[in-house]
Amino acid sequence: MPVGDKKRYTAKQKRKAAAIEQSYEDQGVPRQEAEARAWATVNKQSGGGERQGGSGTRKSEAAKRRDREDSAQRAAQTRRGVVHSDRPLQGQTKAELLHRARTQKIAGRSSMNKQQLIEALSNAS
Protein backbone atom coordinates (compact mmCIF):
# COMPACT_ATOMS: atom_id res chain seq x y z
CA MET A 1 0.00 0.00 0.00
CA PRO A 2 1.55 3.35 -1.00
CA VAL A 3 2.12 5.95 1.69
CA GLY A 4 -1.05 8.00 2.19
CA ASP A 5 -3.35 5.51 0.42
CA LYS A 6 -6.42 4.94 2.60
CA LYS A 7 -8.36 2.54 0.33
CA ARG A 8 -7.59 -0.51 2.46
CA TYR A 9 -9.04 0.95 5.66
CA THR A 10 -12.52 0.02 6.84
CA ALA A 11 -15.27 2.62 7.18
CA LYS A 12 -15.02 2.31 10.96
CA GLN A 13 -11.27 3.04 10.86
CA LYS A 14 -11.89 6.08 8.65
CA ARG A 15 -14.58 7.40 11.01
CA LYS A 16 -12.31 6.86 14.00
CA ALA A 17 -9.44 8.71 12.30
CA ALA A 18 -11.75 11.62 11.39
CA ALA A 19 -12.99 11.90 14.99
CA ILE A 20 -9.45 11.81 16.38
CA GLU A 21 -8.29 14.36 13.81
CA GLN A 22 -11.17 16.70 14.73
CA SER A 23 -10.28 16.38 18.40
CA TYR A 24 -6.67 17.37 17.73
CA GLU A 25 -7.78 20.32 15.59
CA ASP A 26 -10.08 21.47 18.41
CA GLN A 27 -7.00 21.47 20.66
CA GLY A 28 -5.21 23.80 18.23
CA VAL A 29 -2.96 21.29 16.46
CA PRO A 30 -2.37 22.16 12.77
CA ARG A 31 -4.52 20.15 10.30
CA GLN A 32 -1.68 18.12 8.74
CA GLU A 33 -0.23 17.24 12.13
CA ALA A 34 -3.70 16.32 13.43
CA GLU A 35 -4.27 14.04 10.44
CA ALA A 36 -0.89 12.36 10.88
CA ARG A 37 -1.52 11.79 14.59
CA ALA A 38 -5.02 10.47 13.94
CA TRP A 39 -3.87 7.85 11.41
CA ALA A 40 -0.94 6.89 13.63
CA THR A 41 -3.41 6.28 16.45
CA VAL A 42 -5.72 4.21 14.23
CA ASN A 43 -2.75 2.18 12.95
CA LYS A 44 -1.50 1.53 16.48
CA GLN A 45 -4.93 0.46 17.72
CA SER A 46 -5.97 -1.75 14.81
CA GLY A 47 -2.73 -2.66 13.08
CA GLY A 48 -3.34 -0.71 9.87
CA GLY A 49 -5.65 -1.25 6.93
CA GLU A 50 -8.18 -3.98 6.38
CA ARG A 51 -6.67 -7.45 6.60
CA GLN A 52 -7.10 -10.40 4.29
CA GLY A 53 -7.86 -13.61 6.14
CA GLY A 54 -6.23 -13.99 9.51
CA SER A 55 -5.83 -16.56 12.19
CA GLY A 56 -8.75 -18.95 12.37
CA THR A 57 -10.96 -17.10 9.91
CA ARG A 58 -11.51 -20.16 7.73
CA LYS A 59 -12.34 -22.50 10.59
CA SER A 60 -15.93 -23.09 11.66
CA GLU A 61 -16.97 -22.60 15.27
CA ALA A 62 -17.57 -26.35 15.59
CA ALA A 63 -14.05 -27.11 14.34
CA LYS A 64 -12.56 -24.56 16.74
CA ARG A 65 -14.51 -26.10 19.63
CA ARG A 66 -13.32 -29.63 18.71
CA ASP A 67 -9.72 -28.45 18.51
CA ARG A 68 -9.96 -26.71 21.90
CA GLU A 69 -11.46 -29.84 23.49
CA ASP A 70 -8.76 -32.03 21.93
CA SER A 71 -6.05 -29.68 23.15
CA ALA A 72 -7.52 -29.65 26.67
CA GLN A 73 -7.67 -33.46 26.72
CA ARG A 74 -4.06 -33.79 25.62
CA ALA A 75 -2.97 -31.26 28.27
CA ALA A 76 -4.85 -33.20 30.96
CA GLN A 77 -3.24 -36.46 29.84
CA THR A 78 0.19 -34.85 29.97
CA ARG A 79 -0.45 -33.66 33.52
CA ARG A 80 -1.49 -37.22 34.48
CA GLY A 81 1.69 -38.59 32.92
CA VAL A 82 0.12 -40.33 29.93
CA VAL A 83 2.81 -40.74 27.27
CA HIS A 84 1.94 -40.55 23.57
CA SER A 85 4.65 -42.77 22.16
CA ASP A 86 2.91 -42.92 18.79
CA ARG A 87 3.88 -39.30 18.07
CA PRO A 88 7.35 -38.33 16.80
CA LEU A 89 9.78 -37.01 19.40
CA GLN A 90 9.54 -33.45 18.02
CA GLY A 91 5.77 -33.48 18.59
CA GLN A 92 5.99 -34.51 22.25
CA THR A 93 6.13 -32.19 25.24
CA LYS A 94 9.20 -31.89 27.40
CA ALA A 95 7.36 -33.72 30.20
CA GLU A 96 6.65 -36.64 27.86
CA LEU A 97 10.27 -36.68 26.71
CA LEU A 98 11.48 -36.65 30.32
CA HIS A 99 9.21 -39.59 31.11
CA ARG A 100 10.60 -41.55 28.16
CA ALA A 101 14.17 -40.66 29.16
CA ARG A 102 13.42 -41.83 32.71
CA THR A 103 12.11 -45.18 31.47
CA GLN A 104 15.23 -45.61 29.31
CA LYS A 105 17.46 -44.55 32.23
CA ILE A 106 19.23 -41.75 30.33
CA ALA A 107 21.75 -40.07 32.62
CA GLY A 108 21.61 -36.29 33.05
CA ARG A 109 18.04 -36.03 31.75
CA SER A 110 16.85 -33.62 34.43
CA SER A 111 19.24 -30.89 33.31
CA MET A 112 18.58 -31.34 29.57
CA ASN A 113 16.45 -29.02 27.48
CA LYS A 114 13.88 -30.36 25.03
CA GLN A 115 16.27 -30.54 22.05
CA GLN A 116 18.90 -32.35 24.11
CA LEU A 117 16.27 -34.85 25.30
CA ILE A 118 15.23 -35.49 21.71
CA GLU A 119 18.86 -36.11 20.69
CA ALA A 120 19.50 -38.40 23.67
CA LEU A 121 16.34 -40.41 23.00
CA SER A 122 17.19 -40.69 19.31
CA ASN A 123 20.67 -41.96 20.13
CA ALA A 124 19.32 -44.43 22.70
CA SER A 125 16.94 -46.05 20.22
mmCIF file with all atom_site columns, N, CA, C and O in Angstrom, residues 66-114:
data_model
loop_
_atom_site.group_PDB
_atom_site.id
_atom_site.type_symbol
_atom_site.label_atom_id
_atom_site.label_alt_id
_atom_site.label_comp_id
_atom_site.label_asym_id
_atom_site.label_entity_id
_atom_site.label_seq_id
_atom_site.pdbx_PDB_ins_code
_atom_site.Cartn_x
_atom_site.Cartn_y
_atom_site.Cartn_z
_atom_site.occupancy
_atom_site.B_iso_or_equiv
_atom_site.pdbx_formal_charge
_atom_site.auth_seq_id
_atom_site.auth_comp_id
_atom_site.auth_asym_id
_atom_site.auth_atom_id
_atom_site.pdbx_PDB_model_num
ATOM 1   N N  . ARG A 1 66  ? -13.934 -28.291 18.683 1.00 0.00 ? 66  ARG A N  1
ATOM 2   C CA . ARG A 1 66  ? -13.320 -29.628 18.707 1.00 0.00 ? 66  ARG A CA 1
ATOM 3   C C  . ARG A 1 66  ? -11.819 -29.538 18.979 1.00 0.00 ? 66  ARG A C  1
ATOM 4   O O  . ARG A 1 66  ? -11.273 -30.312 19.770 1.00 0.00 ? 66  ARG A O  1
ATOM 5   N N  . ASP A 1 67  ? -11.159 -28.607 18.321 1.00 0.00 ? 67  ASP A N  1
ATOM 6   C CA . ASP A 1 67  ? -9.721  -28.451 18.512 1.00 0.00 ? 67  ASP A CA 1
ATOM 7   C C  . ASP A 1 67  ? -9.384  -28.036 19.939 1.00 0.00 ? 67  ASP A C  1
ATOM 8   O O  . ASP A 1 67  ? -8.412  -28.514 20.527 1.00 0.00 ? 67  ASP A O  1
ATOM 9   N N  . ARG A 1 68  ? -10.199 -27.131 20.517 1.00 0.00 ? 68  ARG A N  1
ATOM 10  C CA . ARG A 1 68  ? -9.958  -26.711 21.897 1.00 0.00 ? 68  ARG A CA 1
ATOM 11  C C  . ARG A 1 68  ? -10.152 -27.886 22.853 1.00 0.00 ? 68  ARG A C  1
ATOM 12  O O  . ARG A 1 68  ? -9.362  -28.085 23.783 1.00 0.00 ? 68  ARG A O  1
ATOM 13  N N  . GLU A 1 69  ? -11.206 -28.678 22.631 1.00 0.00 ? 69  GLU A N  1
ATOM 14  C CA . GLU A 1 69  ? -11.456 -29.839 23.489 1.00 0.00 ? 69  GLU A CA 1
ATOM 15  C C  . GLU A 1 69  ? -10.326 -30.852 23.376 1.00 0.00 ? 69  GLU A C  1
ATOM 16  O O  . GLU A 1 69  ? -9.859  -31.396 24.382 1.00 0.00 ? 69  GLU A O  1
ATOM 17  N N  . ASP A 1 70  ? -9.861  -31.085 22.148 1.00 0.00 ? 70  ASP A N  1
ATOM 18  C CA . ASP A 1 70  ? -8.760  -32.028 21.925 1.00 0.00 ? 70  ASP A CA 1
ATOM 19  C C  . ASP A 1 70  ? -7.493  -31.549 22.628 1.00 0.00 ? 70  ASP A C  1
ATOM 20  O O  . ASP A 1 70  ? -6.800  -32.316 23.278 1.00 0.00 ? 70  ASP A O  1
ATOM 21  N N  . SER A 1 71  ? -7.221  -30.259 22.518 1.00 0.00 ? 71  SER A N  1
ATOM 22  C CA . SER A 1 71  ? -6.046  -29.680 23.155 1.00 0.00 ? 71  SER A CA 1
ATOM 23  C C  . SER A 1 71  ? -6.141  -29.805 24.676 1.00 0.00 ? 71  SER A C  1
ATOM 24  O O  . SER A 1 71  ? -5.158  -30.153 25.340 1.00 0.00 ? 71  SER A O  1
ATOM 25  N N  . ALA A 1 72  ? -7.317  -29.548 25.223 1.00 0.00 ? 72  ALA A N  1
ATOM 26  C CA . ALA A 1 72  ? -7.517  -29.652 26.669 1.00 0.00 ? 72  ALA A CA 1
ATOM 27  C C  . ALA A 1 72  ? -7.331  -31.093 27.135 1.00 0.00 ? 72  ALA A C  1
ATOM 28  O O  . ALA A 1 72  ? -6.736  -31.344 28.191 1.00 0.00 ? 72  ALA A O  1
ATOM 29  N N  . GLN A 1 73  ? -7.833  -32.049 26.357 1.00 0.00 ? 73  GLN A N  1
ATOM 30  C CA . GLN A 1 73  ? -7.673  -33.460 26.721 1.00 0.00 ? 73  GLN A CA 1
ATOM 31  C C  . GLN A 1 73  ? -6.207  -33.880 26.697 1.00 0.00 ? 73  GLN A C  1
ATOM 32  O O  . GLN A 1 73  ? -5.731  -34.581 27.598 1.00 0.00 ? 73  GLN A O  1
ATOM 33  N N  . ARG A 1 74  ? -5.484  -33.444 25.687 1.00 0.00 ? 74  ARG A N  1
ATOM 34  C CA . ARG A 1 74  ? -4.061  -33.786 25.618 1.00 0.00 ? 74  ARG A CA 1
ATOM 35  C C  . ARG A 1 74  ? -3.294  -33.170 26.782 1.00 0.00 ? 74  ARG A C  1
ATOM 36  O O  . ARG A 1 74  ? -2.408  -33.794 27.361 1.00 0.00 ? 74  ARG A O  1
ATOM 37  N N  . ALA A 1 75  ? -3.638  -31.931 27.147 1.00 0.00 ? 75  ALA A N  1
ATOM 38  C CA . ALA A 1 75  ? -2.974  -31.264 28.270 1.00 0.00 ? 75  ALA A CA 1
ATOM 39  C C  . ALA A 1 75  ? -3.251  -32.013 29.569 1.00 0.00 ? 75  ALA A C  1
ATOM 40  O O  . ALA A 1 75  ? -2.349  -32.214 30.393 1.00 0.00 ? 75  ALA A O  1
ATOM 41  N N  . ALA A 1 76  ? -4.494  -32.452 29.758 1.00 0.00 ? 76  ALA A N  1
ATOM 42  C CA . ALA A 1 76  ? -4.849  -33.199 30.964 1.00 0.00 ? 76  ALA A CA 1
ATOM 43  C C  . ALA A 1 76  ? -4.099  -34.523 31.017 1.00 0.00 ? 76  ALA A C  1
ATOM 44  O O  . ALA A 1 76  ? -3.620  -34.944 32.076 1.00 0.00 ? 76  ALA A O  1
ATOM 45  N N  . GLN A 1 77  ? -3.970  -35.196 29.883 1.00 0.00 ? 77  GLN A N  1
ATOM 46  C CA . GLN A 1 77  ? -3.244  -36.462 29.838 1.00 0.00 ? 77  GLN A CA 1
ATOM 47  C C  . GLN A 1 77  ? -1.775  -36.255 30.164 1.00 0.00 ? 77  GLN A C  1
ATOM 48  O O  . GLN A 1 77  ? -1.166  -37.050 30.872 1.00 0.00 ? 77  GLN A O  1
ATOM 49  N N  . THR A 1 78  ? -1.212  -35.155 29.681 1.00 0.00 ? 78  THR A N  1
ATOM 50  C CA . THR A 1 78  ? 0.186   -34.853 29.965 1.00 0.00 ? 78  THR A CA 1
ATOM 51  C C  . THR A 1 78  ? 0.382   -34.631 31.455 1.00 0.00 ? 78  THR A C  1
ATOM 52  O O  . THR A 1 78  ? 1.352   -35.114 32.046 1.00 0.00 ? 78  THR A O  1
ATOM 53  N N  . ARG A 1 79  ? -0.553  -33.903 32.078 1.00 0.00 ? 79  ARG A N  1
ATOM 54  C CA . ARG A 1 79  ? -0.453  -33.665 33.519 1.00 0.00 ? 79  ARG A CA 1
ATOM 55  C C  . ARG A 1 79  ? -0.553  -34.973 34.298 1.00 0.00 ? 79  ARG A C  1
ATOM 56  O O  . ARG A 1 79  ? 0.063   -35.128 35.342 1.00 0.00 ? 79  ARG A O  1
ATOM 57  N N  . ARG A 1 80  ? -1.340  -35.926 33.811 1.00 0.00 ? 80  ARG A N  1
ATOM 58  C CA . ARG A 1 80  ? -1.493  -37.219 34.477 1.00 0.00 ? 80  ARG A CA 1
ATOM 59  C C  . ARG A 1 80  ? -0.328  -38.155 34.163 1.00 0.00 ? 80  ARG A C  1
ATOM 60  O O  . ARG A 1 80  ? -0.230  -39.237 34.747 1.00 0.00 ? 80  ARG A O  1
ATOM 61  N N  . GLY A 1 81  ? 0.528   -37.775 33.245 1.00 0.00 ? 81  GLY A N  1
ATOM 62  C CA . GLY A 1 81  ? 1.694   -38.588 32.924 1.00 0.00 ? 81  GLY A CA 1
ATOM 63  C C  . GLY A 1 81  ? 1.465   -39.583 31.809 1.00 0.00 ? 81  GLY A C  1
ATOM 64  O O  . GLY A 1 81  ? 2.264   -40.489 31.625 1.00 0.00 ? 81  GLY A O  1
ATOM 65  N N  . VAL A 1 82  ? 0.376   -39.444 31.052 1.00 0.00 ? 82  VAL A N  1
ATOM 66  C CA . VAL A 1 82  ? 0.122   -40.332 29.926 1.00 0.00 ? 82  VAL A CA 1
ATOM 67  C C  . VAL A 1 82  ? 1.103   -39.987 28.807 1.00 0.00 ? 82  VAL A C  1
ATOM 68  O O  . VAL A 1 82  ? 1.239   -38.825 28.436 1.00 0.00 ? 82  VAL A O  1
ATOM 69  N N  . VAL A 1 83  ? 1.803   -40.972 28.300 1.00 0.00 ? 83  VAL A N  1
ATOM 70  C CA . VAL A 1 83  ? 2.805   -40.741 27.273 1.00 0.00 ? 83  VAL A CA 1
ATOM 71  C C  . VAL A 1 83  ? 2.233   -41.142 25.916 1.00 0.00 ? 83  VAL A C  1
ATOM 72  O O  . VAL A 1 83  ? 1.655   -42.213 25.775 1.00 0.00 ? 83  VAL A O  1
ATOM 73  N N  . HIS A 1 84  ? 2.403   -40.289 24.929 1.00 0.00 ? 84  HIS A N  1
ATOM 74  C CA . HIS A 1 84  ? 1.939   -40.546 23.566 1.00 0.00 ? 84  HIS A CA 1
ATOM 75  C C  . HIS A 1 84  ? 3.125   -41.016 22.738 1.00 0.00 ? 84  HIS A C  1
ATOM 76  O O  . HIS A 1 84  ? 3.728   -40.246 22.013 1.00 0.00 ? 84  HIS A O  1
ATOM 77  N N  . SER A 1 85  ? 3.468   -42.274 22.858 1.00 0.00 ? 85  SER A N  1
ATOM 78  C CA . SER A 1 85  ? 4.650   -42.773 22.163 1.00 0.00 ? 85  SER A CA 1
ATOM 79  C C  . SER A 1 85  ? 4.432   -42.910 20.669 1.00 0.00 ? 85  SER A C  1
ATOM 80  O O  . SER A 1 85  ? 5.384   -43.103 19.925 1.00 0.00 ? 85  SER A O  1
ATOM 81  N N  . ASP A 1 86  ? 3.180   -42.795 20.219 1.00 0.00 ? 86  ASP A N  1
ATOM 82  C CA . ASP A 1 86  ? 2.911   -42.919 18.791 1.00 0.00 ? 86  ASP A CA 1
ATOM 83  C C  . ASP A 1 86  ? 3.285   -41.655 18.023 1.00 0.00 ? 86  ASP A C  1
ATOM 84  O O  . ASP A 1 86  ? 3.400   -41.685 16.809 1.00 0.00 ? 86  ASP A O  1
ATOM 85  N N  . ARG A 1 87  ? 3.499   -40.551 18.733 1.00 0.00 ? 87  ARG A N  1
ATOM 86  C CA . ARG A 1 87  ? 3.880   -39.299 18.068 1.00 0.00 ? 87  ARG A CA 1
ATOM 87  C C  . ARG A 1 87  ? 5.394   -39.224 17.946 1.00 0.00 ? 87  ARG A C  1
ATOM 88  O O  . ARG A 1 87  ? 6.124   -39.768 18.779 1.00 0.00 ? 87  ARG A O  1
ATOM 89  N N  . PRO A 1 88  ? 5.897   -38.499 16.920 1.00 0.00 ? 88  PRO A N  1
ATOM 90  C CA . PRO A 1 88  ? 7.350   -38.333 16.797 1.00 0.00 ? 88  PRO A CA 1
ATOM 91  C C  . PRO A 1 88  ? 7.895   -37.531 17.978 1.00 0.00 ? 88  PRO A C  1
ATOM 92  O O  . PRO A 1 88  ? 7.160   -36.794 18.630 1.00 0.00 ? 88  PRO A O  1
ATOM 93  N N  . LEU A 1 89  ? 9.170   -37.685 18.250 1.00 0.00 ? 89  LEU A N  1
ATOM 94  C CA . LEU A 1 89  ? 9.780   -37.009 19.400 1.00 0.00 ? 89  LEU A CA 1
ATOM 95  C C  . LEU A 1 89  ? 9.583   -35.496 19.344 1.00 0.00 ? 89  LEU A C  1
ATOM 96  O O  . LEU A 1 89  ? 9.322   -34.868 20.367 1.00 0.00 ? 89  LEU A O  1
ATOM 97  N N  . GLN A 1 90  ? 9.697   -34.904 18.158 1.00 0.00 ? 90  GLN A N  1
ATOM 98  C CA . GLN A 1 90  ? 9.536   -33.451 18.023 1.00 0.00 ? 90  GLN A CA 1
ATOM 99  C C  . GLN A 1 90  ? 8.143   -32.989 18.440 1.00 0.00 ? 90  GLN A C  1
ATOM 100 O O  . GLN A 1 90  ? 7.967   -31.882 18.906 1.00 0.00 ? 90  GLN A O  1
ATOM 101 N N  . GLY A 1 91  ? 7.138   -33.846 18.281 1.00 0.00 ? 91  GLY A N  1
ATOM 102 C CA . GLY A 1 91  ? 5.765   -33.480 18.594 1.00 0.00 ? 91  GLY A CA 1
ATOM 103 C C  . GLY A 1 91  ? 5.381   -33.709 20.045 1.00 0.00 ? 91  GLY A C  1
ATOM 104 O O  . GLY A 1 91  ? 4.250   -33.435 20.432 1.00 0.00 ? 91  GLY A O  1
ATOM 105 N N  . GLN A 1 92  ? 6.289   -34.233 20.853 1.00 0.00 ? 92  GLN A N  1
ATOM 106 C CA . GLN A 1 92  ? 5.985   -34.513 22.252 1.00 0.00 ? 92  GLN A CA 1
ATOM 107 C C  . GLN A 1 92  ? 6.422   -33.359 23.139 1.00 0.00 ? 92  GLN A C  1
ATOM 108 O O  . GLN A 1 92  ? 7.336   -32.608 22.809 1.00 0.00 ? 92  GLN A O  1
ATOM 109 N N  . THR A 1 93  ? 5.769   -33.244 24.283 1.00 0.00 ? 93  THR A N  1
ATOM 110 C CA . THR A 1 93  ? 6.127   -32.189 25.236 1.00 0.00 ? 93  THR A CA 1
ATOM 111 C C  . THR A 1 93  ? 7.398   -32.582 25.966 1.00 0.00 ? 93  THR A C  1
ATOM 112 O O  . THR A 1 93  ? 7.815   -33.756 25.955 1.00 0.00 ? 93  THR A O  1
ATOM 113 N N  . LYS A 1 94  ? 7.991   -31.610 26.650 1.00 0.00 ? 94  LYS A N  1
ATOM 114 C CA . LYS A 1 94  ? 9.200   -31.886 27.402 1.00 0.00 ? 94  LYS A CA 1
ATOM 115 C C  . LYS A 1 94  ? 8.911   -32.897 28.516 1.00 0.00 ? 94  LYS A C  1
ATOM 116 O O  . LYS A 1 94  ? 9.720   -33.781 28.795 1.00 0.00 ? 94  LYS A O  1
ATOM 117 N N  . ALA A 1 95  ? 7.728   -32.782 29.135 1.00 0.00 ? 95  ALA A N  1
ATOM 118 C CA . ALA A 1 95  ? 7.360   -33.721 30.197 1.00 0.00 ? 95  ALA A CA 1
ATOM 119 C C  . ALA A 1 95  ? 7.287   -35.147 29.661 1.00 0.00 ? 95  ALA A C  1
ATOM 120 O O  . ALA A 1 95  ? 7.743   -36.105 30.319 1.00 0.00 ? 95  ALA A O  1
ATOM 121 N N  . GLU A 1 96  ? 6.720   -35.312 28.468 1.00 0.00 ? 96  GLU A N  1
ATOM 122 C CA . GLU A 1 96  ? 6.648   -36.643 27.861 1.00 0.00 ? 96  GLU A CA 1
ATOM 123 C C  . GLU A 1 96  ? 8.041   -37.171 27.540 1.00 0.00 ? 96  GLU A C  1
ATOM 124 O O  . GLU A 1 96  ? 8.346   -38.353 27.754 1.00 0.00 ? 96  GLU A O  1
ATOM 125 N N  . LEU A 1 97  ? 8.898   -36.278 27.033 1.00 0.00 ? 97  LEU A N  1
ATOM 126 C CA . LEU A 1 97  ? 10.267  -36.685 26.713 1.00 0.00 ? 97  LEU A CA 1
ATOM 127 C C  . LEU A 1 97  ? 11.029  -37.075 27.973 1.00 0.00 ? 97  LEU A C  1
ATOM 128 O O  . LEU A 1 97  ? 11.784  -38.059 27.979 1.00 0.00 ? 97  LEU A O  1
ATOM 129 N N  . LEU A 1 98  ? 10.832  -36.317 29.054 1.00 0.00 ? 98  LEU A N  1
ATOM 130 C CA . LEU A 1 98  ? 11.481  -36.650 30.324 1.00 0.00 ? 98  LEU A CA 1
ATOM 131 C C  . LEU A 1 98  ? 11.020  -38.014 30.821 1.00 0.00 ? 98  LEU A C  1
ATOM 132 O O  . LEU A 1 98  ? 11.824  -38.815 31.332 1.00 0.00 ? 98  LEU A O  1
ATOM 133 N N  . HIS A 1 99  ? 9.743   -38.292 30.687 1.00 0.00 ? 99  HIS A N  1
ATOM 134 C CA . HIS A 1 99  ? 9.212   -39.588 31.113 1.00 0.00 ? 99  HIS A CA 1
ATOM 135 C C  . HIS A 1 99  ? 9.852   -40.715 30.306 1.00 0.00 ? 99  HIS A C  1
ATOM 136 O O  . HIS A 1 99  ? 10.269  -41.752 30.869 1.00 0.00 ? 99  HIS A O  1
ATOM 137 N N  . ARG A 1 100 ? 9.964   -40.533 29.001 1.00 0.00 ? 100 ARG A N  1
ATOM 138 C CA . ARG A 1 100 ? 10.595  -41.552 28.160 1.00 0.00 ? 100 ARG A CA 1
ATOM 139 C C  . ARG A 1 100 ? 12.066  -41.722 28.529 1.00 0.00 ? 100 ARG A C  1
ATOM 140 O O  . ARG A 1 100 ? 12.589  -42.840 28.577 1.00 0.00 ? 100 ARG A O  1
ATOM 141 N N  . ALA A 1 101 ? 12.756  -40.591 28.789 1.00 0.00 ? 101 ALA A N  1
ATOM 142 C CA . ALA A 1 101 ? 14.170  -40.661 29.159 1.00 0.00 ? 101 ALA A CA 1
ATOM 143 C C  . ALA A 1 101 ? 14.336  -41.386 30.497 1.00 0.00 ? 101 ALA A C  1
ATOM 144 O O  . ALA A 1 101 ? 15.291  -42.138 30.698 1.00 0.00 ? 101 ALA A O  1
ATOM 145 N N  . ARG A 1 102 ? 13.381  -41.163 31.416 1.00 0.00 ? 102 ARG A N  1
ATOM 146 C CA . ARG A 1 102 ? 13.417  -41.831 32.714 1.00 0.00 ? 102 ARG A CA 1
ATOM 147 C C  . ARG A 1 102 ? 13.258  -43.341 32.539 1.00 0.00 ? 102 ARG A C  1
ATOM 148 O O  . ARG A 1 102 ? 13.981  -44.128 33.163 1.00 0.00 ? 102 ARG A O  1
ATOM 149 N N  . THR A 1 103 ? 12.320  -43.742 31.670 1.00 0.00 ? 103 THR A N  1
ATOM 150 C CA . THR A 1 103 ? 12.107  -45.184 31.469 1.00 0.00 ? 103 THR A CA 1
ATOM 151 C C  . THR A 1 103 ? 13.302  -45.841 30.780 1.00 0.00 ? 103 THR A C  1
ATOM 152 O O  . THR A 1 103 ? 13.561  -47.024 30.995 1.00 0.00 ? 103 THR A O  1
ATOM 153 N N  . GLN A 1 104 ? 14.047  -45.068 29.983 1.00 0.00 ? 104 GLN A N  1
ATOM 154 C CA . GLN A 1 104 ? 15.232  -45.606 29.306 1.00 0.00 ? 104 GLN A CA 1
ATOM 155 C C  . GLN A 1 104 ? 16.503  -45.372 30.107 1.00 0.00 ? 104 GLN A C  1
ATOM 156 O O  . GLN A 1 104 ? 17.599  -45.669 29.639 1.00 0.00 ? 104 GLN A O  1
ATOM 157 N N  . LYS A 1 105 ? 16.341  -44.786 31.312 1.00 0.00 ? 105 LYS A N  1
ATOM 158 C CA . LYS A 1 105 ? 17.463  -44.546 32.231 1.00 0.00 ? 105 LYS A CA 1
ATOM 159 C C  . LYS A 1 105 ? 18.602  -43.753 31.590 1.00 0.00 ? 105 LYS A C  1
ATOM 160 O O  . LYS A 1 105 ? 19.777  -44.131 31.677 1.00 0.00 ? 105 LYS A O  1
ATOM 161 N N  . ILE A 1 106 ? 18.230  -42.626 30.944 1.00 0.00 ? 106 ILE A N  1
ATOM 162 C CA . ILE A 1 106 ? 19.225  -41.748 30.328 1.00 0.00 ? 106 ILE A CA 1
ATOM 163 C C  . ILE A 1 106 ? 19.785  -40.827 31.407 1.00 0.00 ? 106 ILE A C  1
ATOM 164 O O  . ILE A 1 106 ? 19.036  -40.106 32.074 1.00 0.00 ? 106 ILE A O  1
ATOM 165 N N  . ALA A 1 107 ? 21.102  -40.862 31.580 1.00 0.00 ? 107 ALA A N  1
ATOM 166 C CA . ALA A 1 107 ? 21.755  -40.069 32.624 1.00 0.00 ? 107 ALA A CA 1
ATOM 167 C C  . ALA A 1 107 ? 21.746  -38.586 32.256 1.00 0.00 ? 107 ALA A C  1
ATOM 168 O O  . ALA A 1 107 ? 21.894  -38.221 31.091 1.00 0.00 ? 107 ALA A O  1
ATOM 169 N N  . GLY A 1 108 ? 21.564  -37.733 33.256 1.00 0.00 ? 108 GLY A N  1
ATOM 170 C CA . GLY A 1 108 ? 21.607  -36.287 33.054 1.00 0.00 ? 108 GLY A CA 1
ATOM 171 C C  . GLY A 1 108 ? 20.346  -35.704 32.461 1.00 0.00 ? 108 GLY A C  1
ATOM 172 O O  . GLY A 1 108 ? 20.311  -34.537 32.075 1.00 0.00 ? 108 GLY A O  1
ATOM 173 N N  . ARG A 1 109 ? 19.279  -36.477 32.406 1.00 0.00 ? 109 ARG A N  1
ATOM 174 C CA . ARG A 1 109 ? 18.043  -36.035 31.745 1.00 0.00 ? 109 ARG A CA 1
ATOM 175 C C  . ARG A 1 109 ? 17.406  -34.822 32.410 1.00 0.00 ? 109 ARG A C  1
ATOM 176 O O  . ARG A 1 109 ? 16.808  -33.994 31.750 1.00 0.00 ? 109 ARG A O  1
ATOM 177 N N  . SER A 1 110 ? 17.538  -34.695 33.726 1.00 0.00 ? 110 SER A N  1
ATOM 178 C CA . SER A 1 110 ? 16.846  -33.615 34.432 1.00 0.00 ? 110 SER A CA 1
ATOM 179 C C  . SER A 1 110 ? 17.404  -32.237 34.086 1.00 0.00 ? 110 SER A C  1
ATOM 180 O O  . SER A 1 110 ? 16.699  -31.234 34.194 1.00 0.00 ? 110 SER A O  1
ATOM 181 N N  . SER A 1 111 ? 18.647  -32.183 33.656 1.00 0.00 ? 111 SER A N  1
ATOM 182 C CA . SER A 1 111 ? 19.243  -30.888 33.313 1.00 0.00 ? 111 SER A CA 1
ATOM 183 C C  . SER A 1 111 ? 19.211  -30.605 31.810 1.00 0.00 ? 111 SER A C  1
ATOM 184 O O  . SER A 1 111 ? 19.713  -29.583 31.358 1.00 0.00 ? 111 SER A O  1
ATOM 185 N N  . MET A 1 112 ? 18.625  -31.504 31.031 1.00 0.00 ? 112 MET A N  1
ATOM 186 C CA . MET A 1 112 ? 18.577  -31.337 29.575 1.00 0.00 ? 112 MET A CA 1
ATOM 187 C C  . MET A 1 112 ? 17.392  -30.473 29.162 1.00 0.00 ? 112 MET A C  1
ATOM 188 O O  . MET A 1 112 ? 16.342  -30.515 29.793 1.00 0.00 ? 112 MET A O  1
ATOM 189 N N  . ASN A 1 113 ? 17.580  -29.726 28.065 1.00 0.00 ? 113 ASN A N  1
ATOM 190 C CA . ASN A 1 113 ? 16.447  -29.016 27.480 1.00 0.00 ? 113 ASN A CA 1
ATOM 191 C C  . ASN A 1 113 ? 15.759  -29.961 26.489 1.00 0.00 ? 113 ASN A C  1
ATOM 192 O O  . ASN A 1 113 ? 16.189  -31.097 26.290 1.00 0.00 ? 113 ASN A O  1
ATOM 193 N N  . LYS A 1 114 ? 14.687  -29.492 25.885 1.00 0.00 ? 114 LYS A N  1
ATOM 194 C CA . LYS A 1 114 ? 13.880  -30.360 25.028 1.00 0.00 ? 114 LYS A CA 1
ATOM 195 C C  . LYS A 1 114 ? 14.700  -30.924 23.862 1.00 0.00 ? 114 LYS A C  1
ATOM 196 O O  . LYS A 1 114 ? 14.639  -32.119 23.573 1.00 0.00 ? 114 LYS A O  1
#
